[in-house]
Amino acid sequence: MEAKLPKGYEPHDVEAKWYEFWTGQGLFHADEHSAKAPFSIVIPPPNVTGVLHMGHALNNTLQDILVRWKRMEGYEVLWQPGTDHAGIATQNVVEKQLAAEDSSRHALGREGFIERVWQWREESGGQIINQLKRLGASCDWDRERFTMDEGLSRAVREVFVTLYEEGLIYRDNRLINWCPRCHTALSDLEVEHQDQKGNLWHLRYPVVGTDRYLVVATTRPETMLGDTAVAVHPDDERYADLIGKSVMLPLMERPIPIIADDYVDREFGSGAVKITPAHDFNDFEIGKRHNLEFINIFDASGVVNDNGGRYRGLERFEARKAVLADLEAAGLLERIEEHLNAVGECYRCKTVIEPYMSLQWYVKVQPLADKAIEAVQTGKTRIIPAQWEKTYFEWMFNIRDWCISRQIWWGHRIPAWFCEACNEITVSRQDPTACSHCGGSDLRQETDVLDTWFSSALWPFSTMGWPEKTETLQKFYPTSCLITGFDILFFWVARMMMMGLKFRGEVPFRDVYIHALVRDAQGQKMSKSKGNVIDPLTVIDEYGTDAFRFTLAAFAAQGRDVKLSVDRIAGYRNFVNKLWNASRFALMNLEGFEPDGVDLQQCELALSERWILSRLTDVVAEARQALTEYKFNEAASALYAFTWHEFCDWFIELSKDDLYGENALRKKTAQAVLYTVLEQLLRLLHPFMPFVTEEIWQALPGVRPTISIMAAPYADVSALPADQAGAAHMELIMEVIKGIRNIRGEMNVPPGKRITAVLDCKNPEISGILAAGEGYVRSLAKVDQLSCGEGVERPSQAATQVAGEVEILLPLAGLIDLDEELKRLEKEIAKVAKDIAMFSKKLSNESFLSKAPADVLEKDRQKLADAEEKAAILRQSLARISALK
């Protein structure tokens, strides 16, 4: 008999076929008019420049498991997709292209450049969307949005103008993080800090009118050109007589005051600190407190400007060298010491950022943050795992106003116009033709664009049509949950909370599930420089999407990083193949079977059938509970164990006698149970492994109840007969079978050899259970003669094992040749001892340890551990056989 499924599972054709089918049938589409309860989730919009990496793969796999499960549970599900315009990142990509053509954005002009970016987006942007489809993501692609599309641009403008009108958006000239390469301001979150070895230079500043010096220490000596004071602690007796006097700023020959401020740490260095208010965030605050002059010494490219005197025109690090050389020549460089410094870099181009005085736009966030804090405190939004709440609160309680302006061209241009006549600002929902203050018509629009995260912060409601009062918003907002990585908890999650509460009066999501990082097998962060990056698309090509998705889910434990290796994905490909082969076996044995009208409640079920149906009921509850609690790994683990061990390894073997036997009624019942368990199992596995489950499910006998397994209920086991007592009896019988198999394995009894077994039971109930399961024991343990009961005659020489309240005795007479077995074991032990000696010698060789790659060392250590474990098992067997002689 041929199965409807080919011998081997070939993922690629199957995946393309079913994905096209699902989208063609509109199965991912959410209906806002549906009477079903809503479940909605918004995709963290990947950058339009992005390509699928492991973080995306994990994030979107978990989302897809959730939305497929919820659809099957009867919800109207919206999974809202889209991409982010990614201001700086996208501008950098297109600027690099222009540079390769010997052109630049300035050569094209603003309009021409923006046109070029849109062209790039049409041709190359959004590549990641197709890659998400390869992953099986069941987003409602009909609703795909882009943060620069017309509707979202309108939402951005509405939010900006409203916040401005309420006094929550303002302009101020203050210190910001500046990228001299990207020529734009960056928020604190867009600066990545790296510990780098550097120096602490101790400089002498002469005190005016004395022969004394104040020694100040700095990691950025070039900024001294903009110093406007030296500060000491007010209680520092060493300098009490100098407060109010001046020092002569070296190289610039400009007197600057000596001031007293509590900020100064008396114990650090000399206790005197140079103050550069225009180039250091702490100094900026001191400068404001003491009414100091703010002298900016750099231009936008980090080149010294006119305020830098003779160093004008030098790039900042060249200026550092020149300043240090001149200080040393003047005898004003006291000493240099090594110093570990946290250097801030631009998150996009890795250029060292410069604190820079600049006029920028800000959001006053404290009033917004207060409500976002309260929403989590009162449980309106849960953060899972709960430990991330602490991080959320720490950041929110210490939040600073948000710099939202960026000096780039690609993005939402700030809707503010400057009047040439009266210098006032007009902020408007529509492009104005006249100044709102004086009526003048000579208006100039702000050239800055908004921080990318400004538009992303509106994502949960802007994508649903806000500011219009749409039916989609009414049905699906607030969203049910958000699945995201911890790295954008503040960038994005906190800001969505603030904006959702402000503009919708409700939290944007009920739950926030924070997943961990995907690391390599050794737990190291994946990076190109380490060469340990695993490409999701390569893995999908080699092992299939289902195996890859199941691996990610299986290792997605709450609060723990995913340690991923290609070997693990290969292991779960074996799981996909196991399911495939079990399904082929089932289909071969379901020829002529018609599932319609089968009622298992009316069937005379064998013990093994009552057991598997009870276990199926249990595993449905386990999977549901785990998914409800976002414990994806626990759901995967329960389904894996049930599929591989209970369904494939046990139930299929237990059912063979009835499937192959002559009893027609027994065969029909066995078929009904086999069909039911497999069909329900495919539904349970579908959210994790959508492609292989659809392929098998469609091949099952009978008429499919729905067009796709996607549209079938998740699991329908309420009508199944449950017999927990019978299941427990079957578990005992299985323990006995395992015990006999273990002895056979230890004694090296050939697999096909039929043997004699004695089962000594401790009470009549146990004896009765095993008598009822005698057929299973004989068949699966290859037992010929079986004695079972209380006080049975025990053989004089027997190998024994205990299974619950049963002692298993296998008479050795005729089972094995003791002398031959002893010889075989001694030979095996000697062979393994050689392996142990070889690996031990290798791993104690310092030269080998220092030169061998980490993966080679890991493999050798594992081989040594395996050999030692094998030797221990062999020695135990030797001791057991020796004791029997």
mmCIF file with all atom_site columns, N, CA and C in Angstrom, residues 134 253 264 356 379 433 488 514 519 522 549 602 718 796 830:
data_model
loop_
_atom_site.group_PDB
_atom_site.id
_atom_site.type_symbol
_atom_site.label_atom_id
_atom_site.label_alt_id
_atom_site.label_comp_id
_atom_site.label_asym_id
_atom_site.label_entity_id
_atom_site.label_seq_id
_atom_site.pdbx_PDB_ins_code
_atom_site.Cartn_x
_atom_site.Cartn_y
_atom_site.Cartn_z
_atom_site.occupancy
_atom_site.B_iso_or_equiv
_atom_site.pdbx_formal_charge
_atom_site.auth_seq_id
_atom_site.auth_comp_id
_atom_site.auth_asym_id
_atom_site.auth_atom_id
_atom_site.pdbx_PDB_model_num
ATOM 1  N N  . ARG A 1 134 ? 9.123   33.935  4.038  1.00 0.00 ? 134 ARG A N  1
ATOM 2  C CA . ARG A 1 134 ? 9.831   32.643  4.028  1.00 0.00 ? 134 ARG A CA 1
ATOM 3  C C  . ARG A 1 134 ? 9.750   31.956  5.399  1.00 0.00 ? 134 ARG A C  1
ATOM 4  N N  . GLU A 1 253 ? 45.410  82.095  26.426 1.00 0.00 ? 253 GLU A N  1
ATOM 5  C CA . GLU A 1 253 ? 45.741  83.317  27.175 1.00 0.00 ? 253 GLU A CA 1
ATOM 6  C C  . GLU A 1 253 ? 44.482  84.119  27.515 1.00 0.00 ? 253 GLU A C  1
ATOM 7  N N  . VAL A 1 264 ? 31.829  68.790  42.238 1.00 0.00 ? 264 VAL A N  1
ATOM 8  C CA . VAL A 1 264 ? 33.240  68.355  42.159 1.00 0.00 ? 264 VAL A CA 1
ATOM 9  C C  . VAL A 1 264 ? 33.522  67.274  43.205 1.00 0.00 ? 264 VAL A C  1
ATOM 10 N N  . TYR A 1 356 ? 27.463  68.729  21.933 1.00 0.00 ? 356 TYR A N  1
ATOM 11 C CA . TYR A 1 356 ? 27.491  69.888  21.017 1.00 0.00 ? 356 TYR A CA 1
ATOM 12 C C  . TYR A 1 356 ? 26.319  70.809  21.332 1.00 0.00 ? 356 TYR A C  1
ATOM 13 N N  . GLY A 1 379 ? -1.271  47.532  36.591 1.00 0.00 ? 379 GLY A N  1
ATOM 14 C CA . GLY A 1 379 ? -1.541  46.283  35.872 1.00 0.00 ? 379 GLY A CA 1
ATOM 15 C C  . GLY A 1 379 ? -2.349  46.437  34.600 1.00 0.00 ? 379 GLY A C  1
ATOM 16 N N  . THR A 1 433 ? -0.022  79.550  4.582  1.00 0.00 ? 433 THR A N  1
ATOM 17 C CA . THR A 1 433 ? 0.356   80.551  3.570  1.00 0.00 ? 433 THR A CA 1
ATOM 18 C C  . THR A 1 433 ? 0.690   81.879  4.234  1.00 0.00 ? 433 THR A C  1
ATOM 19 N N  . ILE A 1 488 ? 14.819  47.399  22.752 1.00 0.00 ? 488 ILE A N  1
ATOM 20 C CA . ILE A 1 488 ? 14.016  48.576  22.374 1.00 0.00 ? 488 ILE A CA 1
ATOM 21 C C  . ILE A 1 488 ? 12.888  48.841  23.383 1.00 0.00 ? 488 ILE A C  1
ATOM 22 N N  . ILE A 1 514 ? 8.823   40.239  26.636 1.00 0.00 ? 514 ILE A N  1
ATOM 23 C CA . ILE A 1 514 ? 10.206  40.577  26.263 1.00 0.00 ? 514 ILE A CA 1
ATOM 24 C C  . ILE A 1 514 ? 10.995  39.277  26.100 1.00 0.00 ? 514 ILE A C  1
ATOM 25 N N  . ARG A 1 519 ? 22.025  33.739  20.899 1.00 0.00 ? 519 ARG A N  1
ATOM 26 C CA . ARG A 1 519 ? 23.491  33.698  20.951 1.00 0.00 ? 519 ARG A CA 1
ATOM 27 C C  . ARG A 1 519 ? 23.983  32.418  20.281 1.00 0.00 ? 519 ARG A C  1
ATOM 28 N N  . GLN A 1 522 ? 27.930  28.576  22.470 1.00 0.00 ? 522 GLN A N  1
ATOM 29 C CA . GLN A 1 522 ? 28.733  28.824  23.682 1.00 0.00 ? 522 GLN A CA 1
ATOM 30 C C  . GLN A 1 522 ? 28.162  29.993  24.507 1.00 0.00 ? 522 GLN A C  1
ATOM 31 N N  . ARG A 1 549 ? 11.961  26.981  13.020 1.00 0.00 ? 549 ARG A N  1
ATOM 32 C CA . ARG A 1 549 ? 10.995  27.616  13.934 1.00 0.00 ? 549 ARG A CA 1
ATOM 33 C C  . ARG A 1 549 ? 10.872  26.817  15.231 1.00 0.00 ? 549 ARG A C  1
ATOM 34 N N  . GLN A 1 602 ? -18.377 5.483   21.878 1.00 0.00 ? 602 GLN A N  1
ATOM 35 C CA . GLN A 1 602 ? -19.144 4.240   21.665 1.00 0.00 ? 602 GLN A CA 1
ATOM 36 C C  . GLN A 1 602 ? -18.242 3.036   21.378 1.00 0.00 ? 602 GLN A C  1
ATOM 37 N N  . SER A 1 718 ? -12.763 17.652  23.864 1.00 0.00 ? 718 SER A N  1
ATOM 38 C CA . SER A 1 718 ? -13.785 17.573  24.921 1.00 0.00 ? 718 SER A CA 1
ATOM 39 C C  . SER A 1 718 ? -14.631 16.313  24.797 1.00 0.00 ? 718 SER A C  1
ATOM 40 N N  . SER A 1 796 ? 16.808  -19.296 39.826 1.00 0.00 ? 796 SER A N  1
ATOM 41 C CA . SER A 1 796 ? 17.995  -19.217 40.691 1.00 0.00 ? 796 SER A CA 1
ATOM 42 C C  . SER A 1 796 ? 18.982  -18.163 40.177 1.00 0.00 ? 796 SER A C  1
ATOM 43 N N  . ALA A 1 830 ? 38.613  -2.105  27.413 1.00 0.00 ? 830 ALA A N  1
ATOM 44 C CA . ALA A 1 830 ? 39.995  -1.811  27.005 1.00 0.00 ? 830 ALA A CA 1
ATOM 45 C C  . ALA A 1 830 ? 40.012  -0.816  25.835 1.00 0.00 ? 830 ALA A C  1
#
